[in-house]
Amino acid sequence: MKYILQLALKNILRSKRRTVLTFMMLTFGVTVYMIMSSLYAGLDEVSFDNLVQFETGHVKMRHVNFDEDRPFSTDNLMTQKREIYEKIKAHPFVRGVTGRINLLAEMDNGIDSMPVVIVGYNRQTDKEVFELAKFISKGQMEKDGAVIGVDLAKDMGLEIGDVANLTFRDINGMYTALDIPITGLLYSGDPMANKMKVFMDIDIIQKSMDTGAISEIAVKTDNMYKANKYAEILQKEIPDAEVNSWKTLSYEFANVVSTKKKAGNFILLVILIIAMVGIVNTILISIYEKRREIGTLKAMGMLDKEVRNLFIAEGFIIGFTGSLFGLLFGTIANLYFIYHGLDFTAMMDQMGNMGASMVGVMKSVWVIKDYFVVTFLATAASIFASYYPAKKVMDMQPVDCLRTVQ
Amino acid sequence: MFLKFAFRNLLRNKKRTFTSALSVFTAAMLVGVGYGWINGVMDLYSEGFIKYQTGNVRVVTEGYESREKFMPLDEVIVNADEIVSNIRKIEGVTSVEERVRFGILMGKDDNTVTAVGMGLDVKNNSFGFADKMIEGGIADHGIYLGVRLAESLRLKVGEEILIASKTSEGGLNGIKVKVAGIFKMKMAAFDKHYFFLNLADAKKLLKIHKGATEIYAFTGRAEDSAKLRDQIKPLAGEGLSVKTYSEQMGGLDELLKMMKSIFFFIEIAILALACFVIINTMVMAIFERMREIGTLKALGFTEADLFVIFTGEGAMIGILGGIPGALLGFLGIYMWSKTGINLEGMLKNVEMPIEYVIHPMLSLTDIFGVLAMATIVPIVSSMIPARYIRRYLPSDALRM
């Protein structure tokens, strides 16, 4: 085997130009795939993290008839009941429970106004479930103040210490207004939070809305990847609420992720097909050019299958080397994308929500699995591609081959 | 004569010829369909933006432009009537509209939603919502709601709703209006968030006594936008911003153009891939017929002659597969362009001015482009293996 590989390597180096052209196709394809795969993985990681941090927690409980098409309807509000909190906390997998209220409001700076979403949170229990404090870039959360997204503050020309006016409808449908000082700015990976959200103490909101109700109860568990199972357990205990895990709640986003994964896999398939066709060509030409050598080797006693294996080994070496170089260039490119990222800020401003929860700078992450999968697939494809032309060698008669003049 | 030779050679190994031609046929069909699809979608984006968001050219105050996301009501073009009537006199202008846009919270019973109101000529406008009404019709007064907005607020035609908004004077004003109609434009942005009312009623609500906040001019052709902008600028005067649709779209327009170029190269790559098959076929053909090549050379055929024969063979495989494939792709695009493709499932939450039903399209330039690619790429691919003929002397070739 070692002898065959050595011979194959020497053969490949005899026609360097053709060999390099062939494996460059694979190198290019693998490099592009590595970059795209890491970018998508970075996007997914940030997006799911964002969803869990700001929107869903691990498990979320809402009104049993929660209407997705009318998310700010007061019919979606639930009465807070102590026994529900106690039922949830009784489970050993629960790490934190908190209630929040969400409502649509208009923020006015005296000149302009824009729609915002007010999130009323419980200052004691919210930090057991969400990590809001981690994302406060300036100022702090205070009982009688509001923390607003940095982009919202920028758009409205508001700084810490300024007072914003908020107008919204209370539980009875009457419009009510509230003046609140800005005490903190939020910068998170969630563009929605940065552009639209206003976080305030739930007591202030409930008092203004003339209600003690909440929109949701969020739960943090010991393992977010078991959230589906935990949600089922909690649902059985609390049948008159709707209990979902973050996975179920993010199904629309998950569809986008799976579409992107399918697109990525399709691209890898196209790359492999292109590389395979190139390898078939190269091996075919190599066989026809070396007919006399094949005849010589067979005449000297080399078995048909050994000669065949020689050409398969050529294909293997081209494929393996091509994918290795692709992994190397992909790694170098990914170093840039992982530590520096791609700035999509200008595009995001124009295009808005594109099916992923991310801020302007998109950073890749390492996908270790790709190194193994791509190497294996590229090498396997190369061996498969070289098999068909190499098989032709088995039918060649030494005497016919030796009659060839080169 | 050489092409006759090439054609007869094709028929000597029908299976191989057919398989090679089939791969080129498939690739060319994919390219034809892909091109039509991409062009249809990209052009739809631009057309959609022009028709529903930007006009060919838009006139606003510079202050409005800088605070556009708030739809400010204190940035009024006071002499809008005069500017509109002057723009109407420009040759090529198909319509000019005065509009006022404003954002509000709309509430009814238990629900509150964000909504964008637009005051305009309800009978003659680029939205054409009068033709897209699913309930009610155009009336002297009243509002016209997007279908999903109406569902969200559980409003029906004939019901009343209070609309309250900030005014151009900074205060608050409200009017009670009847729902005169509900429209379905098959665009998420409009069906979910927009309502229309006639310009006079909007100006009364917003206390705009004279003028409008936006003027839109349409020409019917995107290419005429820059020329129209240059004609409107002197009419608009100081302090007003006059921009084409492309300038208003900013980075998005550049991105769409870049995507079109990327798809063009992807399509060439797909065709080139199919042509690898031709290269394969020709390499095998050349090596198998080395004795014939030797015979022909010995009979006096020059290398150039043989080059033409073999290139012709490969090119014919490509063209015989590529042209019908491309034509079938065009036929598919033509049929789809008549029926349209409904992407409501995918687009219903994408808030851009793109209709759910997409009609792919191909211009004559595109068709010729694809046919040219389907012809040229096989010819060039066949030249690569045909080069091998040069290496062999007739005596060597005859010995093979």
PDB file of N, CA and C in Angstrom, chain B residues 291-352:
ATOM      1  N   ARG B 291      -5.912   6.192 -34.138  1.00  0.00           N
ATOM      2  CA  ARG B 291      -5.517   5.613 -35.436  1.00  0.00           C
ATOM      3  C   ARG B 291      -6.165   6.405 -36.566  1.00  0.00           C
ATOM      4  N   GLU B 292      -7.429   6.752 -36.373  1.00  0.00           N
ATOM      5  CA  GLU B 292      -8.113   7.532 -37.416  1.00  0.00           C
ATOM      6  C   GLU B 292      -7.446   8.897 -37.582  1.00  0.00           C
ATOM      7  N   ILE B 293      -7.061   9.465 -36.452  1.00  0.00           N
ATOM      8  CA  ILE B 293      -6.392  10.769 -36.520  1.00  0.00           C
ATOM      9  C   ILE B 293      -5.094  10.624 -37.316  1.00  0.00           C
ATOM     10  N   GLY B 294      -4.364   9.528 -37.042  1.00  0.00           N
ATOM     11  CA  GLY B 294      -3.125   9.269 -37.774  1.00  0.00           C
ATOM     12  C   GLY B 294      -3.408   9.124 -39.267  1.00  0.00           C
ATOM     13  N   THR B 295      -4.479   8.386 -39.593  1.00  0.00           N
ATOM     14  CA  THR B 295      -4.850   8.174 -40.994  1.00  0.00           C
ATOM     15  C   THR B 295      -5.167   9.504 -41.677  1.00  0.00           C
ATOM     16  N   LEU B 296      -5.980  10.304 -41.010  1.00  0.00           N
ATOM     17  CA  LEU B 296      -6.362  11.593 -41.588  1.00  0.00           C
ATOM     18  C   LEU B 296      -5.145  12.495 -41.778  1.00  0.00           C
ATOM     19  N   LYS B 297      -4.260  12.487 -40.796  1.00  0.00           N
ATOM     20  CA  LYS B 297      -3.048  13.320 -40.908  1.00  0.00           C
ATOM     21  C   LYS B 297      -2.198  12.827 -42.071  1.00  0.00           C
ATOM     22  N   ALA B 298      -2.100  11.500 -42.150  1.00  0.00           N
ATOM     23  CA  ALA B 298      -1.289  10.936 -43.242  1.00  0.00           C
ATOM     24  C   ALA B 298      -1.895  11.282 -44.601  1.00  0.00           C
ATOM     25  N   LEU B 299      -3.218  11.423 -44.652  1.00  0.00           N
ATOM     26  CA  LEU B 299      -3.898  11.756 -45.914  1.00  0.00           C
ATOM     27  C   LEU B 299      -3.792  13.238 -46.256  1.00  0.00           C
ATOM     28  N   GLY B 300      -3.250  14.013 -45.304  1.00  0.00           N
ATOM     29  CA  GLY B 300      -3.026  15.422 -45.622  1.00  0.00           C
ATOM     30  C   GLY B 300      -3.835  16.417 -44.812  1.00  0.00           C
ATOM     31  N   PHE B 301      -4.663  15.899 -43.924  1.00  0.00           N
ATOM     32  CA  PHE B 301      -5.415  16.839 -43.085  1.00  0.00           C
ATOM     33  C   PHE B 301      -4.425  17.564 -42.181  1.00  0.00           C
ATOM     34  N   THR B 302      -4.580  18.866 -42.088  1.00  0.00           N
ATOM     35  CA  THR B 302      -3.689  19.623 -41.201  1.00  0.00           C
ATOM     36  C   THR B 302      -4.216  19.526 -39.760  1.00  0.00           C
ATOM     37  N   GLU B 303      -3.378  19.963 -38.854  1.00  0.00           N
ATOM     38  CA  GLU B 303      -3.793  19.955 -37.438  1.00  0.00           C
ATOM     39  C   GLU B 303      -4.990  20.860 -37.228  1.00  0.00           C
ATOM     40  N   ALA B 304      -4.980  21.966 -37.967  1.00  0.00           N
ATOM     41  CA  ALA B 304      -6.095  22.909 -37.849  1.00  0.00           C
ATOM     42  C   ALA B 304      -7.401  22.247 -38.299  1.00  0.00           C
ATOM     43  N   ASP B 305      -7.315  21.455 -39.378  1.00  0.00           N
ATOM     44  CA  ASP B 305      -8.529  20.776 -39.871  1.00  0.00           C
ATOM     45  C   ASP B 305      -9.074  19.835 -38.813  1.00  0.00           C
ATOM     46  N   LEU B 306      -8.149  19.060 -38.233  1.00  0.00           N
ATOM     47  CA  LEU B 306      -8.579  18.075 -37.222  1.00  0.00           C
ATOM     48  C   LEU B 306      -9.113  18.790 -35.977  1.00  0.00           C
ATOM     49  N   PHE B 307      -8.465  19.897 -35.671  1.00  0.00           N
ATOM     50  CA  PHE B 307      -8.914  20.706 -34.535  1.00  0.00           C
ATOM     51  C   PHE B 307     -10.363  21.135 -34.755  1.00  0.00           C
ATOM     52  N   VAL B 308     -10.649  21.565 -35.982  1.00  0.00           N
ATOM     53  CA  VAL B 308     -12.016  22.011 -36.298  1.00  0.00           C
ATOM     54  C   VAL B 308     -12.994  20.850 -36.188  1.00  0.00           C
ATOM     55  N   ILE B 309     -12.564  19.665 -36.691  1.00  0.00           N
ATOM     56  CA  ILE B 309     -13.472  18.503 -36.654  1.00  0.00           C
ATOM     57  C   ILE B 309     -13.838  18.156 -35.214  1.00  0.00           C
ATOM     58  N   PHE B 310     -12.818  18.041 -34.395  1.00  0.00           N
ATOM     59  CA  PHE B 310     -13.092  17.606 -33.014  1.00  0.00           C
ATOM     60  C   PHE B 310     -13.753  18.697 -32.184  1.00  0.00           C
ATOM     61  N   THR B 311     -13.345  19.943 -32.421  1.00  0.00           N
ATOM     62  CA  THR B 311     -14.027  21.037 -31.719  1.00  0.00           C
ATOM     63  C   THR B 311     -15.488  21.062 -32.144  1.00  0.00           C
ATOM     64  N   GLY B 312     -15.693  20.876 -33.439  1.00  0.00           N
ATOM     65  CA  GLY B 312     -17.059  20.872 -33.968  1.00  0.00           C
ATOM     66  C   GLY B 312     -17.904  19.778 -33.339  1.00  0.00           C
ATOM     67  N   GLU B 313     -17.265  18.614 -33.146  1.00  0.00           N
ATOM     68  CA  GLU B 313     -18.004  17.500 -32.536  1.00  0.00           C
ATOM     69  C   GLU B 313     -18.477  17.866 -31.141  1.00  0.00           C
ATOM     70  N   GLY B 314     -17.541  18.334 -30.346  1.00  0.00           N
ATOM     71  CA  GLY B 314     -17.881  18.710 -28.973  1.00  0.00           C
ATOM     72  C   GLY B 314     -18.869  19.851 -28.929  1.00  0.00           C
ATOM     73  N   ALA B 315     -18.667  20.817 -29.819  1.00  0.00           N
ATOM     74  CA  ALA B 315     -19.566  21.978 -29.827  1.00  0.00           C
ATOM     75  C   ALA B 315     -20.978  21.551 -30.201  1.00  0.00           C
ATOM     76  N   MET B 316     -21.066  20.603 -31.162  1.00  0.00           N
ATOM     77  CA  MET B 316     -22.404  20.145 -31.578  1.00  0.00           C
ATOM     78  C   MET B 316     -23.130  19.454 -30.442  1.00  0.00           C
ATOM     79  N   ILE B 317     -22.397  18.637 -29.678  1.00  0.00           N
ATOM     80  CA  ILE B 317     -23.029  17.973 -28.524  1.00  0.00           C
ATOM     81  C   ILE B 317     -23.600  19.037 -27.594  1.00  0.00           C
ATOM     82  N   GLY B 318     -22.757  20.037 -27.339  1.00  0.00           N
ATOM     83  CA  GLY B 318     -23.179  21.088 -26.415  1.00  0.00           C
ATOM     84  C   GLY B 318     -24.368  21.871 -26.941  1.00  0.00           C
ATOM     85  N   ILE B 319     -24.284  22.237 -28.235  1.00  0.00           N
ATOM     86  CA  ILE B 319     -25.349  23.080 -28.791  1.00  0.00           C
ATOM     87  C   ILE B 319     -26.639  22.283 -28.936  1.00  0.00           C
ATOM     88  N   LEU B 320     -26.522  21.016 -29.382  1.00  0.00           N
ATOM     89  CA  LEU B 320     -27.729  20.190 -29.539  1.00  0.00           C
ATOM     90  C   LEU B 320     -28.424  19.949 -28.204  1.00  0.00           C
ATOM     91  N   GLY B 321     -27.640  19.959 -27.149  1.00  0.00           N
ATOM     92  CA  GLY B 321     -28.239  19.817 -25.819  1.00  0.00           C
ATOM     93  C   GLY B 321     -28.612  21.167 -25.237  1.00  0.00           C
ATOM     94  N   GLY B 322     -27.727  22.142 -25.430  1.00  0.00           N
ATOM     95  CA  GLY B 322     -27.890  23.429 -24.756  1.00  0.00           C
ATOM     96  C   GLY B 322     -29.034  24.273 -25.266  1.00  0.00           C
ATOM     97  N   ILE B 323     -29.173  24.369 -26.584  1.00  0.00           N
ATOM     98  CA  ILE B 323     -30.211  25.259 -27.131  1.00  0.00           C
ATOM     99  C   ILE B 323     -31.614  24.749 -26.774  1.00  0.00           C
ATOM    100  N   PRO B 324     -31.928  23.466 -27.021  1.00  0.00           N
ATOM    101  CA  PRO B 324     -33.260  22.999 -26.605  1.00  0.00           C
ATOM    102  C   PRO B 324     -33.490  23.145 -25.101  1.00  0.00           C
ATOM    103  N   GLY B 325     -32.430  22.902 -24.309  1.00  0.00           N
ATOM    104  CA  GLY B 325     -32.566  23.040 -22.852  1.00  0.00           C
ATOM    105  C   GLY B 325     -32.899  24.463 -22.481  1.00  0.00           C
ATOM    106  N   ALA B 326     -32.184  25.398 -23.087  1.00  0.00           N
ATOM    107  CA  ALA B 326     -32.439  26.813 -22.799  1.00  0.00           C
ATOM    108  C   ALA B 326     -33.857  27.184 -23.227  1.00  0.00           C
ATOM    109  N   LEU B 327     -34.264  26.690 -24.415  1.00  0.00           N
ATOM    110  CA  LEU B 327     -35.602  27.023 -24.920  1.00  0.00           C
ATOM    111  C   LEU B 327     -36.684  26.461 -24.012  1.00  0.00           C
ATOM    112  N   LEU B 328     -36.446  25.239 -23.513  1.00  0.00           N
ATOM    113  CA  LEU B 328     -37.428  24.662 -22.584  1.00  0.00           C
ATOM    114  C   LEU B 328     -37.502  25.485 -21.300  1.00  0.00           C
ATOM    115  N   GLY B 329     -36.327  25.951 -20.856  1.00  0.00           N
ATOM    116  CA  GLY B 329     -36.303  26.824 -19.671  1.00  0.00           C
ATOM    117  C   GLY B 329     -37.101  28.093 -19.912  1.00  0.00           C
ATOM    118  N   PHE B 330     -36.947  28.666 -21.135  1.00  0.00           N
ATOM    119  CA  PHE B 330     -37.688  29.897 -21.461  1.00  0.00           C
ATOM    120  C   PHE B 330     -39.187  29.628 -21.475  1.00  0.00           C
ATOM    121  N   LEU B 331     -39.556  28.451 -21.988  1.00  0.00           N
ATOM    122  CA  LEU B 331     -40.978  28.108 -22.044  1.00  0.00           C
ATOM    123  C   LEU B 331     -41.551  28.029 -20.633  1.00  0.00           C
ATOM    124  N   GLY B 332     -40.764  27.394 -19.747  1.00  0.00           N
ATOM    125  CA  GLY B 332     -41.187  27.303 -18.348  1.00  0.00           C
ATOM    126  C   GLY B 332     -41.374  28.685 -17.736  1.00  0.00           C
ATOM    127  N   ILE B 333     -40.444  29.583 -18.008  1.00  0.00           N
ATOM    128  CA  ILE B 333     -40.523  30.943 -17.476  1.00  0.00           C
ATOM    129  C   ILE B 333     -41.748  31.645 -18.042  1.00  0.00           C
ATOM    130  N   TYR B 334     -41.986  31.452 -19.344  1.00  0.00           N
ATOM    131  CA  TYR B 334     -43.135  32.096 -19.978  1.00  0.00           C
ATOM    132  C   TYR B 334     -44.436  31.660 -19.309  1.00  0.00           C
ATOM    133  N   MET B 335     -44.540  30.329 -19.078  1.00  0.00           N
ATOM    134  CA  MET B 335     -45.764  29.818 -18.449  1.00  0.00           C
ATOM    135  C   MET B 335     -45.904  30.333 -17.028  1.00  0.00           C
ATOM    136  N   TRP B 336     -44.816  30.335 -16.286  1.00  0.00           N
ATOM    137  CA  TRP B 336     -44.858  30.836 -14.913  1.00  0.00           C
ATOM    138  C   TRP B 336     -45.183  32.321 -14.866  1.00  0.00           C
ATOM    139  N   SER B 337     -44.694  33.024 -15.896  1.00  0.00           N
ATOM    140  CA  SER B 337     -44.925  34.473 -15.872  1.00  0.00           C
ATOM    141  C   SER B 337     -46.410  34.773 -16.028  1.00  0.00           C
ATOM    142  N   LYS B 338     -47.134  33.842 -16.681  1.00  0.00           N
ATOM    143  CA  LYS B 338     -48.576  34.043 -16.854  1.00  0.00           C
ATOM    144  C   LYS B 338     -49.315  33.714 -15.562  1.00  0.00           C
ATOM    145  N   THR B 339     -48.925  32.608 -14.932  1.00  0.00           N
ATOM    146  CA  THR B 339     -49.667  32.197 -13.730  1.00  0.00           C
ATOM    147  C   THR B 339     -49.131  32.862 -12.470  1.00  0.00           C
ATOM    148  N   GLY B 340     -47.859  33.139 -12.458  1.00  0.00           N
ATOM    149  CA  GLY B 340     -47.235  33.685 -11.254  1.00  0.00           C
ATOM    150  C   GLY B 340     -46.936  32.563 -10.270  1.00  0.00           C
ATOM    151  N   ILE B 341     -46.045  32.842  -9.332  1.00  0.00           N
ATOM    152  CA  ILE B 341     -45.730  31.860  -8.290  1.00  0.00           C
ATOM    153  C   ILE B 341     -46.042  32.509  -6.951  1.00  0.00           C
ATOM    154  N   ASN B 342     -46.887  31.853  -6.175  1.00  0.00           N
ATOM    155  CA  ASN B 342     -47.344  32.442  -4.924  1.00  0.00           C
ATOM    156  C   ASN B 342     -46.388  32.093  -3.777  1.00  0.00           C
ATOM    157  N   LEU B 343     -45.695  33.122  -3.296  1.00  0.00           N
ATOM    158  CA  LEU B 343     -44.749  32.884  -2.204  1.00  0.00           C
ATOM    159  C   LEU B 343     -45.274  33.442  -0.887  1.00  0.00           C
ATOM    160  N   GLU B 344     -46.574  33.428  -0.737  1.00  0.00           N
ATOM    161  CA  GLU B 344     -47.157  34.048   0.465  1.00  0.00           C
ATOM    162  C   GLU B 344     -46.586  33.436   1.727  1.00  0.00           C
ATOM    163  N   GLY B 345     -46.432  32.123   1.727  1.00  0.00           N
ATOM    164  CA  GLY B 345     -45.905  31.446   2.916  1.00  0.00           C
ATOM    165  C   GLY B 345     -44.571  32.004   3.356  1.00  0.00           C
ATOM    166  N   MET B 346     -43.727  32.295   2.356  1.00  0.00           N
ATOM    167  CA  MET B 346     -42.385  32.773   2.678  1.00  0.00           C
ATOM    168  C   MET B 346     -42.347  34.264   2.961  1.00  0.00           C
ATOM    169  N   LEU B 347     -43.200  35.027   2.255  1.00  0.00           N
ATOM    170  CA  LEU B 347     -43.083  36.489   2.311  1.00  0.00           C
ATOM    171  C   LEU B 347     -44.049  37.151   3.273  1.00  0.00           C
ATOM    172  N   LYS B 348     -44.950  36.378   3.894  1.00  0.00           N
ATOM    173  CA  LYS B 348     -46.025  37.055   4.625  1.00  0.00           C
ATOM    174  C   LYS B 348     -45.536  37.832   5.845  1.00  0.00           C
ATOM    175  N   ASN B 349     -44.308  37.524   6.317  1.00  0.00           N
ATOM    176  CA  ASN B 349     -43.802  38.324   7.425  1.00  0.00           C
ATOM    177  C   ASN B 349     -42.599  39.175   7.027  1.00  0.00           C
ATOM    178  N   VAL B 350     -42.319  39.245   5.726  1.00  0.00           N
ATOM    179  CA  VAL B 350     -41.212  40.100   5.277  1.00  0.00           C
ATOM    180  C   VAL B 350     -41.798  41.444   4.900  1.00  0.00           C
ATOM    181  N   GLU B 351     -41.419  42.487   5.643  1.00  0.00           N
ATOM    182  CA  GLU B 351     -42.107  43.766   5.438  1.00  0.00           C
ATOM    183  C   GLU B 351     -41.354  44.640   4.453  1.00  0.00           C
ATOM    184  N   MET B 352     -41.307  44.166   3.229  1.00  0.00           N
ATOM    185  CA  MET B 352     -40.753  44.958   2.127  1.00  0.00           C
ATOM    186  C   MET B 352     -41.855  45.075   1.079  1.00  0.00           C
TER     187      MET B 352
END
